[in-house]
CSV table of C-alpha atoms in Angstrom, one decimal:
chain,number,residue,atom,x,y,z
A,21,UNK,CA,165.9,107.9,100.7
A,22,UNK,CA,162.5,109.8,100.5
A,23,UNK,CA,160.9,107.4,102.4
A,24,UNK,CA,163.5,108.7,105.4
A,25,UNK,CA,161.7,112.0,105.6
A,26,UNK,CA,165.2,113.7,106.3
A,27,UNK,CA,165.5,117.6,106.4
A,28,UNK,CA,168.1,119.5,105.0
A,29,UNK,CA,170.8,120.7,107.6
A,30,UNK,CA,171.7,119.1,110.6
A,31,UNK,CA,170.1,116.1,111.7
A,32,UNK,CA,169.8,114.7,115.4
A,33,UNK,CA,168.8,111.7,117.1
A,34,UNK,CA,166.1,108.8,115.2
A,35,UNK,CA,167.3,110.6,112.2
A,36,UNK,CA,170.6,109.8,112.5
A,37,UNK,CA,169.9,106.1,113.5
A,38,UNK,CA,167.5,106.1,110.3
A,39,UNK,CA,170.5,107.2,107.9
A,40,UNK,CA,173.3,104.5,109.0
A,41,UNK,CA,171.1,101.7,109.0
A,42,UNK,CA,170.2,102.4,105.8
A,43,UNK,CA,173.3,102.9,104.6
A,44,UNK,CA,173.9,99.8,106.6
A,45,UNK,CA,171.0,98.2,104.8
A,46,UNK,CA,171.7,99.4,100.6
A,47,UNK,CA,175.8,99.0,101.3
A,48,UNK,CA,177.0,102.6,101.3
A,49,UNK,CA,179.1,104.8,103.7
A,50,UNK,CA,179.6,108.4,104.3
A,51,UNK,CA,182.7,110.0,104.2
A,52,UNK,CA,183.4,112.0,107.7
A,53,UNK,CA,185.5,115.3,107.1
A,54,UNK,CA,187.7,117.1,109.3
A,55,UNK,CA,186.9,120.9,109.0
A,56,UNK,CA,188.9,123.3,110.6
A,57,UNK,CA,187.8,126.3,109.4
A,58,UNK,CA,184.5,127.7,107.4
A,59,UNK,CA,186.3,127.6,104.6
A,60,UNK,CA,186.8,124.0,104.7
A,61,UNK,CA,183.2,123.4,106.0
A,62,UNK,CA,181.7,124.8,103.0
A,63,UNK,CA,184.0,122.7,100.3
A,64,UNK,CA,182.2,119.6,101.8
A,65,UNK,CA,179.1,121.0,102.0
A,66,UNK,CA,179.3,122.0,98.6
A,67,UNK,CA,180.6,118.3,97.4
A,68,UNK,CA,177.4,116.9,99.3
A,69,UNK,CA,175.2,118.8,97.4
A,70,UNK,CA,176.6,118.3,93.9
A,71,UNK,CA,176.9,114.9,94.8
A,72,UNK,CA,173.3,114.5,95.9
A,73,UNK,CA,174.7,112.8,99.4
A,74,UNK,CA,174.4,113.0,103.2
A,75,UNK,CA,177.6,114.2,104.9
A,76,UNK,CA,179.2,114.4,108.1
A,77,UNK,CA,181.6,117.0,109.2
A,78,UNK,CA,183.5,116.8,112.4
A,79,UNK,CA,185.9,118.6,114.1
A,80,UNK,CA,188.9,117.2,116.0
A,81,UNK,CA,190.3,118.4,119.0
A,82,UNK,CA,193.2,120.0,117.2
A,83,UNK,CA,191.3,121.3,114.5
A,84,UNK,CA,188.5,122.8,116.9
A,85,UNK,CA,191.1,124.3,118.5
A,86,UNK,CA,192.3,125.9,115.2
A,87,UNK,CA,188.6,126.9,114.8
A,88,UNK,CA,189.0,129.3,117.5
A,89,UNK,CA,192.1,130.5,117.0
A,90,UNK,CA,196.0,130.0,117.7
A,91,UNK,CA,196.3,132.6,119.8
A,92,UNK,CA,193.7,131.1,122.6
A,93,UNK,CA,195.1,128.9,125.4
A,94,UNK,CA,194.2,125.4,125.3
A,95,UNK,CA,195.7,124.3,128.7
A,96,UNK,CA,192.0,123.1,130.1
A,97,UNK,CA,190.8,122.3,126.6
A,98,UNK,CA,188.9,126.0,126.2
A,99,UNK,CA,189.9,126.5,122.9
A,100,UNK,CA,188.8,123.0,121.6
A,101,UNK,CA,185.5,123.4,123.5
A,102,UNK,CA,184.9,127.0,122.3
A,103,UNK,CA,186.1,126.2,118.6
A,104,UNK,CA,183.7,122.8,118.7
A,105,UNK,CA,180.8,125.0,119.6
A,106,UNK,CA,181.7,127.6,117.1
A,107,UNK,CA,181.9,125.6,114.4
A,108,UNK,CA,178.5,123.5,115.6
A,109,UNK,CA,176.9,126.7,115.2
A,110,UNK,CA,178.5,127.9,112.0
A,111,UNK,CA,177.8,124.7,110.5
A,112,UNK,CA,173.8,124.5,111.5
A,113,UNK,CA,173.5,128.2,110.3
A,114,UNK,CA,174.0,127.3,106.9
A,115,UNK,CA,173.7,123.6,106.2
A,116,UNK,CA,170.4,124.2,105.6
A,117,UNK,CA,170.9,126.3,102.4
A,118,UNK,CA,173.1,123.2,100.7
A,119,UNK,CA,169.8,121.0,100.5
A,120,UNK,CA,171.9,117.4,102.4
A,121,UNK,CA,171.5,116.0,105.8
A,122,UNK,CA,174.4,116.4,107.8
A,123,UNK,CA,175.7,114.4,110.9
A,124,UNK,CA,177.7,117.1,112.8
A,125,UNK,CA,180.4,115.2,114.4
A,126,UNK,CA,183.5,115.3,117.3
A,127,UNK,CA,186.5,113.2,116.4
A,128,UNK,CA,189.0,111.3,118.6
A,129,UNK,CA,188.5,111.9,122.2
A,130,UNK,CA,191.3,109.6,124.0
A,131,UNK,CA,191.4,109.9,127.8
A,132,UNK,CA,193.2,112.9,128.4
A,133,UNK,CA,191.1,114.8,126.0
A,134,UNK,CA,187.7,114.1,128.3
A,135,UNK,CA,187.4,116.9,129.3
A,136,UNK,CA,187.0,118.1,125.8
A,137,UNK,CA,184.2,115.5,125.3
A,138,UNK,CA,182.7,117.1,129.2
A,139,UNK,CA,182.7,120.8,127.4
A,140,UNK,CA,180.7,119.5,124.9
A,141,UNK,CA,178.6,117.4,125.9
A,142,UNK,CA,177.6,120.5,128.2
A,143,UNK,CA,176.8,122.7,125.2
A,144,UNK,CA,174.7,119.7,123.7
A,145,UNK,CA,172.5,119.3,127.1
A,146,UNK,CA,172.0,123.5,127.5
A,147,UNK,CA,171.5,123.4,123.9
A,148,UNK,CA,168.7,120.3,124.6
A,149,UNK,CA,167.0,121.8,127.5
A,150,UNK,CA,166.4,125.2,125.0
A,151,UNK,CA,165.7,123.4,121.4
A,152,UNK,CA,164.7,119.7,122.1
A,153,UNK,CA,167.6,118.8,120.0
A,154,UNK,CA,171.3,118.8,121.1
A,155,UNK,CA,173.7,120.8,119.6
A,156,UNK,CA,175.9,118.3,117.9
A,157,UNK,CA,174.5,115.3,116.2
A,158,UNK,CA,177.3,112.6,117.4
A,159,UNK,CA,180.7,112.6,119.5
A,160,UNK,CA,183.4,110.1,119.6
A,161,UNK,CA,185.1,108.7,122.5
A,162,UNK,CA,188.7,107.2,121.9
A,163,UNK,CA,189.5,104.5,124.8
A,164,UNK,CA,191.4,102.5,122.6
A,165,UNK,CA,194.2,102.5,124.4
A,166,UNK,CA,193.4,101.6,127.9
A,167,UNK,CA,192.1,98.0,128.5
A,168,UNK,CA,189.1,96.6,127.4
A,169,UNK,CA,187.1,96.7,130.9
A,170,UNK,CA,188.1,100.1,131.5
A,171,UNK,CA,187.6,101.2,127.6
A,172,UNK,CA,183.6,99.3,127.9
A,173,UNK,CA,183.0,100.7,131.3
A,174,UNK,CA,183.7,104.4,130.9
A,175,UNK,CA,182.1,104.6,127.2
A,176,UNK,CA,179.1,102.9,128.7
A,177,UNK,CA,179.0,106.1,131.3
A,178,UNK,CA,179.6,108.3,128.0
A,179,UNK,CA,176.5,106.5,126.4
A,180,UNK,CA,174.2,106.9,129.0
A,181,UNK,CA,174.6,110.6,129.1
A,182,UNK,CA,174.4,110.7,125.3
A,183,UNK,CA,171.0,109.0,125.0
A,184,UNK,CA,169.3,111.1,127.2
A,185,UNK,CA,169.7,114.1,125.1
A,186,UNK,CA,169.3,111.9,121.5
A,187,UNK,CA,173.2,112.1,120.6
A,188,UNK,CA,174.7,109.4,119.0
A,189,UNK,CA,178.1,108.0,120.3
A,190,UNK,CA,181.0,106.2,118.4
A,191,UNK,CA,183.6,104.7,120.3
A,192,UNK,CA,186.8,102.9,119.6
A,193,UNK,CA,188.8,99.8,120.1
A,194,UNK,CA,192.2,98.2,118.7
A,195,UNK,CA,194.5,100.9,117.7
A,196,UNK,CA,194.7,102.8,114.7
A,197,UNK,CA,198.0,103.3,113.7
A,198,UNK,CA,200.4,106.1,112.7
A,199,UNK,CA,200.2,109.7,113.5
A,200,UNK,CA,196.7,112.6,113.3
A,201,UNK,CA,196.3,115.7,115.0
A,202,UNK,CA,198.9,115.3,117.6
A,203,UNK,CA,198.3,111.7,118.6
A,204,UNK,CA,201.4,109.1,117.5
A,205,UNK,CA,200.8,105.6,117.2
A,206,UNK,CA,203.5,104.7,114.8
A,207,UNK,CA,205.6,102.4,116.9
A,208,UNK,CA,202.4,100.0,118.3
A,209,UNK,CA,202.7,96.6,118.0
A,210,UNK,CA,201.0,95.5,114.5
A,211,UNK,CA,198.7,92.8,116.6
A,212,UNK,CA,197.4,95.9,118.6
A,213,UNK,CA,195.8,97.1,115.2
A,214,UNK,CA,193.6,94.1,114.5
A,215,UNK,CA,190.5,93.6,117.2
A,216,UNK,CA,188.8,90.2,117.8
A,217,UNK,CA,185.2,89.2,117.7
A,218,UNK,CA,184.7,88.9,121.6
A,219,UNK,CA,185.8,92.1,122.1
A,220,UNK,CA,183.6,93.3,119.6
A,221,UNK,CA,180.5,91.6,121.5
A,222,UNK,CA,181.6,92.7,124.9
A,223,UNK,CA,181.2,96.0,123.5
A,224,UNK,CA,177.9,95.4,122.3
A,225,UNK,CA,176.7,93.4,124.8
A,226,UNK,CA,177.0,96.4,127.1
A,227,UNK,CA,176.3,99.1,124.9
A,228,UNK,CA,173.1,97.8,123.6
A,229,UNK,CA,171.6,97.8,127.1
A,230,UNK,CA,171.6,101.3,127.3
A,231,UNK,CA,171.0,102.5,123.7
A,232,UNK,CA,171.2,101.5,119.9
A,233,UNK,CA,172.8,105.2,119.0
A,234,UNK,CA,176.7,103.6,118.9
A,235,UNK,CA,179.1,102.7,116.5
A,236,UNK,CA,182.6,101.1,116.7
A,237,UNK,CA,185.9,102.1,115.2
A,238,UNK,CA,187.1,98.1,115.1
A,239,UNK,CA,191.0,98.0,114.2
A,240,UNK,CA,191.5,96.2,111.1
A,241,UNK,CA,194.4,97.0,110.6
A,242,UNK,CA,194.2,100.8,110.1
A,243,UNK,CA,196.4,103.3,110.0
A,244,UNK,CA,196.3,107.3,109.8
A,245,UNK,CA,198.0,109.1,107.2
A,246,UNK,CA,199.1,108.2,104.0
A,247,UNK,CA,201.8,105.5,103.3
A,248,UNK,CA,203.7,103.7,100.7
A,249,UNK,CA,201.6,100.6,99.1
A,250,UNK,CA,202.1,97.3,100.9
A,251,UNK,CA,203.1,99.4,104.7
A,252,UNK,CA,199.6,99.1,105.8
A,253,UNK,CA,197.9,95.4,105.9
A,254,UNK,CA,193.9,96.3,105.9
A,255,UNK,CA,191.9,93.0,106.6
A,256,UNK,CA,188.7,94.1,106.2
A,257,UNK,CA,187.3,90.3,106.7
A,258,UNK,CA,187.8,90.5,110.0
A,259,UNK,CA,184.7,92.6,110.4
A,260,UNK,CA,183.1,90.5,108.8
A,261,UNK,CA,183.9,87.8,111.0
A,262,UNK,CA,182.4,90.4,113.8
A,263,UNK,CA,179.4,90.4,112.5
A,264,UNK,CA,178.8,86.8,112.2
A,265,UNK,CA,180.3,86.1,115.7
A,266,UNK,CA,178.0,89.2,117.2
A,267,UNK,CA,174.9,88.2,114.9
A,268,UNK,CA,175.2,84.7,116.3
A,269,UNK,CA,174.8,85.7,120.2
A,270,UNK,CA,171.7,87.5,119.0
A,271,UNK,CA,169.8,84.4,118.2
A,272,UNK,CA,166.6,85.9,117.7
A,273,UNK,CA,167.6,88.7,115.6
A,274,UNK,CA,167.5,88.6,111.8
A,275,UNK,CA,170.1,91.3,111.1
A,276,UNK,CA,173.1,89.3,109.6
A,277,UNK,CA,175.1,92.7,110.2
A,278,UNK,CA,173.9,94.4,113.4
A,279,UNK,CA,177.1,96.4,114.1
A,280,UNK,CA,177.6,99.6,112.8
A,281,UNK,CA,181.2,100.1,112.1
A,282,UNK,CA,183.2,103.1,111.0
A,283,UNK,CA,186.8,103.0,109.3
A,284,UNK,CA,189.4,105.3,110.3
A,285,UNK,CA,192.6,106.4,108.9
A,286,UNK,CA,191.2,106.1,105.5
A,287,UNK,CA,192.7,108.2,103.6
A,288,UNK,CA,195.3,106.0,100.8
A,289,UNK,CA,193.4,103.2,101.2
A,290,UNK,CA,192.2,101.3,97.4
A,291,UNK,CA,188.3,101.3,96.2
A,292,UNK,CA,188.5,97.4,96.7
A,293,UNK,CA,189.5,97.9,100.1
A,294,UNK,CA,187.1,100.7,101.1
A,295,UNK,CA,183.8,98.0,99.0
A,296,UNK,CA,185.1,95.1,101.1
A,297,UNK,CA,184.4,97.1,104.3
A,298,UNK,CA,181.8,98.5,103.8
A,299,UNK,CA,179.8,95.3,102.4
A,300,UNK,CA,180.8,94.4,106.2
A,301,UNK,CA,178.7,97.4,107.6
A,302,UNK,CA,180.8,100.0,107.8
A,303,UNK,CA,178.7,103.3,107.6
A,304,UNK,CA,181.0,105.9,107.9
A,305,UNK,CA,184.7,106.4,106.7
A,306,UNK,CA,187.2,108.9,108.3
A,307,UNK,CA,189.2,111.1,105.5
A,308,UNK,CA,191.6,113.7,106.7
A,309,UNK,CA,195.1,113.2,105.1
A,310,UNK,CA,193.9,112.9,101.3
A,311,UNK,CA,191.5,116.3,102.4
A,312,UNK,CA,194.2,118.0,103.7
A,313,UNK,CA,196.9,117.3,100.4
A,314,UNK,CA,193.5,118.6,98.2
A,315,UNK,CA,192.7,121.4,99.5
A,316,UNK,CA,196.8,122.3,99.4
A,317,UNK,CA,196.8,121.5,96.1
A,318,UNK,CA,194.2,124.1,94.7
A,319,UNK,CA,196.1,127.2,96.7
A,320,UNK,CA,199.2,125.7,95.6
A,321,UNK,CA,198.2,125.5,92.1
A,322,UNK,CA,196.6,128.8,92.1
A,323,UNK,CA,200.3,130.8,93.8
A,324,UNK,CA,202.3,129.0,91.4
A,325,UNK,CA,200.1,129.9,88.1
A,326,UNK,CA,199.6,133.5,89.2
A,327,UNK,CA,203.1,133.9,90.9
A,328,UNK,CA,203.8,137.0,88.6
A,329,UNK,CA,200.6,138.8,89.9
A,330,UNK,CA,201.3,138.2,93.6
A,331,UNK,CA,205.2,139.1,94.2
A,332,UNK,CA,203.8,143.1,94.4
A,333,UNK,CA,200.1,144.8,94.6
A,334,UNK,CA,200.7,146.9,91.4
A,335,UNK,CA,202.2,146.2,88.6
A,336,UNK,CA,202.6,142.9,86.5
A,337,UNK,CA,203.3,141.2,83.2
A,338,UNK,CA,200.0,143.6,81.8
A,339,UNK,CA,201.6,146.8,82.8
A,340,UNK,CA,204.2,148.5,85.8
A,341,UNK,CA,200.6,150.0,86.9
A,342,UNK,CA,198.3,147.2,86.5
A,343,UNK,CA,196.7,146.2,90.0
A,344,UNK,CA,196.9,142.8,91.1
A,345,UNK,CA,193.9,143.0,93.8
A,346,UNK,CA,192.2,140.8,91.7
A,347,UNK,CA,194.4,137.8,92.0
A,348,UNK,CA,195.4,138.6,96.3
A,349,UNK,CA,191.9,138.7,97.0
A,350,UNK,CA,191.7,136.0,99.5
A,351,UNK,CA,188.0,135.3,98.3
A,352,UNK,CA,189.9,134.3,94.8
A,353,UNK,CA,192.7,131.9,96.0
A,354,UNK,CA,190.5,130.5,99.4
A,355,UNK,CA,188.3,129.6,96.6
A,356,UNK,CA,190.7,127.6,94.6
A,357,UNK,CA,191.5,125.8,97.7
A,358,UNK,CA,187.7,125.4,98.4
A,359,UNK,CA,186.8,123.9,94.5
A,360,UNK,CA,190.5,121.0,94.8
A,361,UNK,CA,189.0,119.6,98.0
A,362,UNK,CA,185.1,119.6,97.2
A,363,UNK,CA,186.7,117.7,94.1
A,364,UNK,CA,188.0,115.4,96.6
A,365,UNK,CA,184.8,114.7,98.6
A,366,UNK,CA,183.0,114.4,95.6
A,367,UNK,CA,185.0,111.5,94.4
A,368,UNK,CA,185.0,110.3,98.2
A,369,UNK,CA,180.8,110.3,97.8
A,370,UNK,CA,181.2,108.4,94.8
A,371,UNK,CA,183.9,105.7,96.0
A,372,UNK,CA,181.8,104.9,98.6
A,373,UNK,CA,178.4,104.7,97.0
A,374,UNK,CA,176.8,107.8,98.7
A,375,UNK,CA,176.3,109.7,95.5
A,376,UNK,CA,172.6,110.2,94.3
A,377,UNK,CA,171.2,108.7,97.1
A,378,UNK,CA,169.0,111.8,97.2
């Protein structure tokens, strides 16, 4: 990945385009985390560097929200545009210092969350116009649920305002099932979760007028959250079929996979599933739920070991006087939380082939 010329920290732009196609190109993907607070920005940034991997951390509109704080109204989307911004800005401060690239990210943006996307994408263009760079490295718009015409039509007017400041632009079609950050697809009809290859090169078609900075969340079948085995049918194939079908159309190209693809609701789905998908040219893979659980686990773990040092500030099993600061300090059990889910990425990094690609 030398030969790249990345910098640590944030990347923007070519960069980005250089990264996915060659993890397009040597068959690996990146995992994309959900951070909603520092705490959980720095547990992936610290799995990317013992890893020795790229990253990408993104913020949903939920979790941006969080970002800012419960106590801010959201009712025109300013808490998810401040806490997007916030955390942009947190996360370029000190990415630097962990030695990785990092794609800075926006998750799902369905229809009613545009404004959202607006707020943003007004940060990124100020930020542009100042630094030559914008502020984020990539945004997601989430059309998937109106119809195709309407889905292609409206991301294409998303695109063109990406490009002109270098952002890159993922957008989505076929639903992904069950239920994240507020938004509940668990009752859609199963055929709705599987997309077919003229979709796919409608969406191309268009898209690649305008700009070669976009990716596609295909349905294959995918599903949020974490389920018993056998509930979710993956078909990973069917992306491959994609490629073929969109490869074909380009006659004079030579890229058997020209489609970058990104796989969401990833999280409890097997390593066989995640290889088949990605030998298909998926570049990046969603993980939220499994994140979530692991960074639970190490607070959990922590309470329930220590429980006798935490019921009072003085006095434990040690001694009626003994001090328990040591144990309540939240730099001692945020950190527990911070070590189960860097854990987590790391094993994500190496599932997925991203380890020691620097």
């Amino acid at each position: 990945m030398d030969k790249l010329g990345l910098k640590p920290g944030v990347i923007y732009g070519e960069d980005v385009y250089k990264l996915l196609s060659y993890a397009k190109e040597q068959g690996f993907a990146l995992p994309a985390v959900n951070v909603t607070s520092s705490s959980t920005a720095i547990a992936t940034l610290e799995a990317a560097k013992e890893a020795k991997s790229p990253i990408i951390l993104q913020t949903s509109n939920g979790g941006a929200a969080f970002f800012a704080g419960k106590a801010i109204s959201n009712s025109n989307q300013e808490a998810s545009i401040a806490g997007a911004i916030a955390a942009a800005h947190f996360i370029r401060s000190v990415a630097p210092l962990y030695g990785v690239p990092v794609i800075l990210h926006s998750d799902h943006c369905a229809k009613k969350l545009l404004p959202w996307l607006d707020g943003m994408l007004d940060a990124d263009e100020a930020f542009f116009k100042e630094h030559g760079t914008p502020l984020f490295s990539s945004h997601m718009i989430d059309l998937s649920e109106e119809d195709l015409k309407s889905n292609i039509d409206t991301t294409a007017k998303y695109l063109k305002r990406s490009a002109a400041i270098n952002l890159w632009l993922e957008m989505e079609v076929g639903i992904t099932g069950g239920e994240e950050d507020g938004v509940n697809n668990e009752d859609v009809d199963n055929n709705s979760l599987y997309t077919q290859p003229e979709d796919i090169w409608a969406i191309y078609e268009t898209l690649s007028g305008i700009s070669k900075m976009f990716s596609i969340a295909a349905g294959f079948g995918n599903v949020h959250g974490v389920y018993q085995p056998g509930n979710v049918k993956l078909r990973p194939e069917i992306l491959g079929k994609h490629q073929e079908y969109v490869a074909g159309k380009l006659s004079q190209s030579n890229d058997s996979k020209p489609v970058f693809f990104v796989f969401h609701g990833g999280s409890g789905s097997s390593k066989d599933e995640f290889n088949k998908a990605i030998s298909y040219g998926v570049v990046k893979v969603n993980l939220d739920t499994d994140l979530q659980w692991a960074y639970l686990v190490g607070h959990r773990d922590f309470i329930l070991t220590n429980i006798d040092y935490l019921k009072t500030q003085v006095g434990n099993p040690e001694g009626a006087g003994k001090p328990n600061k040591k144990k309540y300090d939240p730099r001692v059990w945020v950190r527990a939380g911070e070590q189960s889910m860097k854990a987590r990425v790391v094993e994500a990094l190496n599932d997925f082939h991203a380890a020691g690609k620097l």
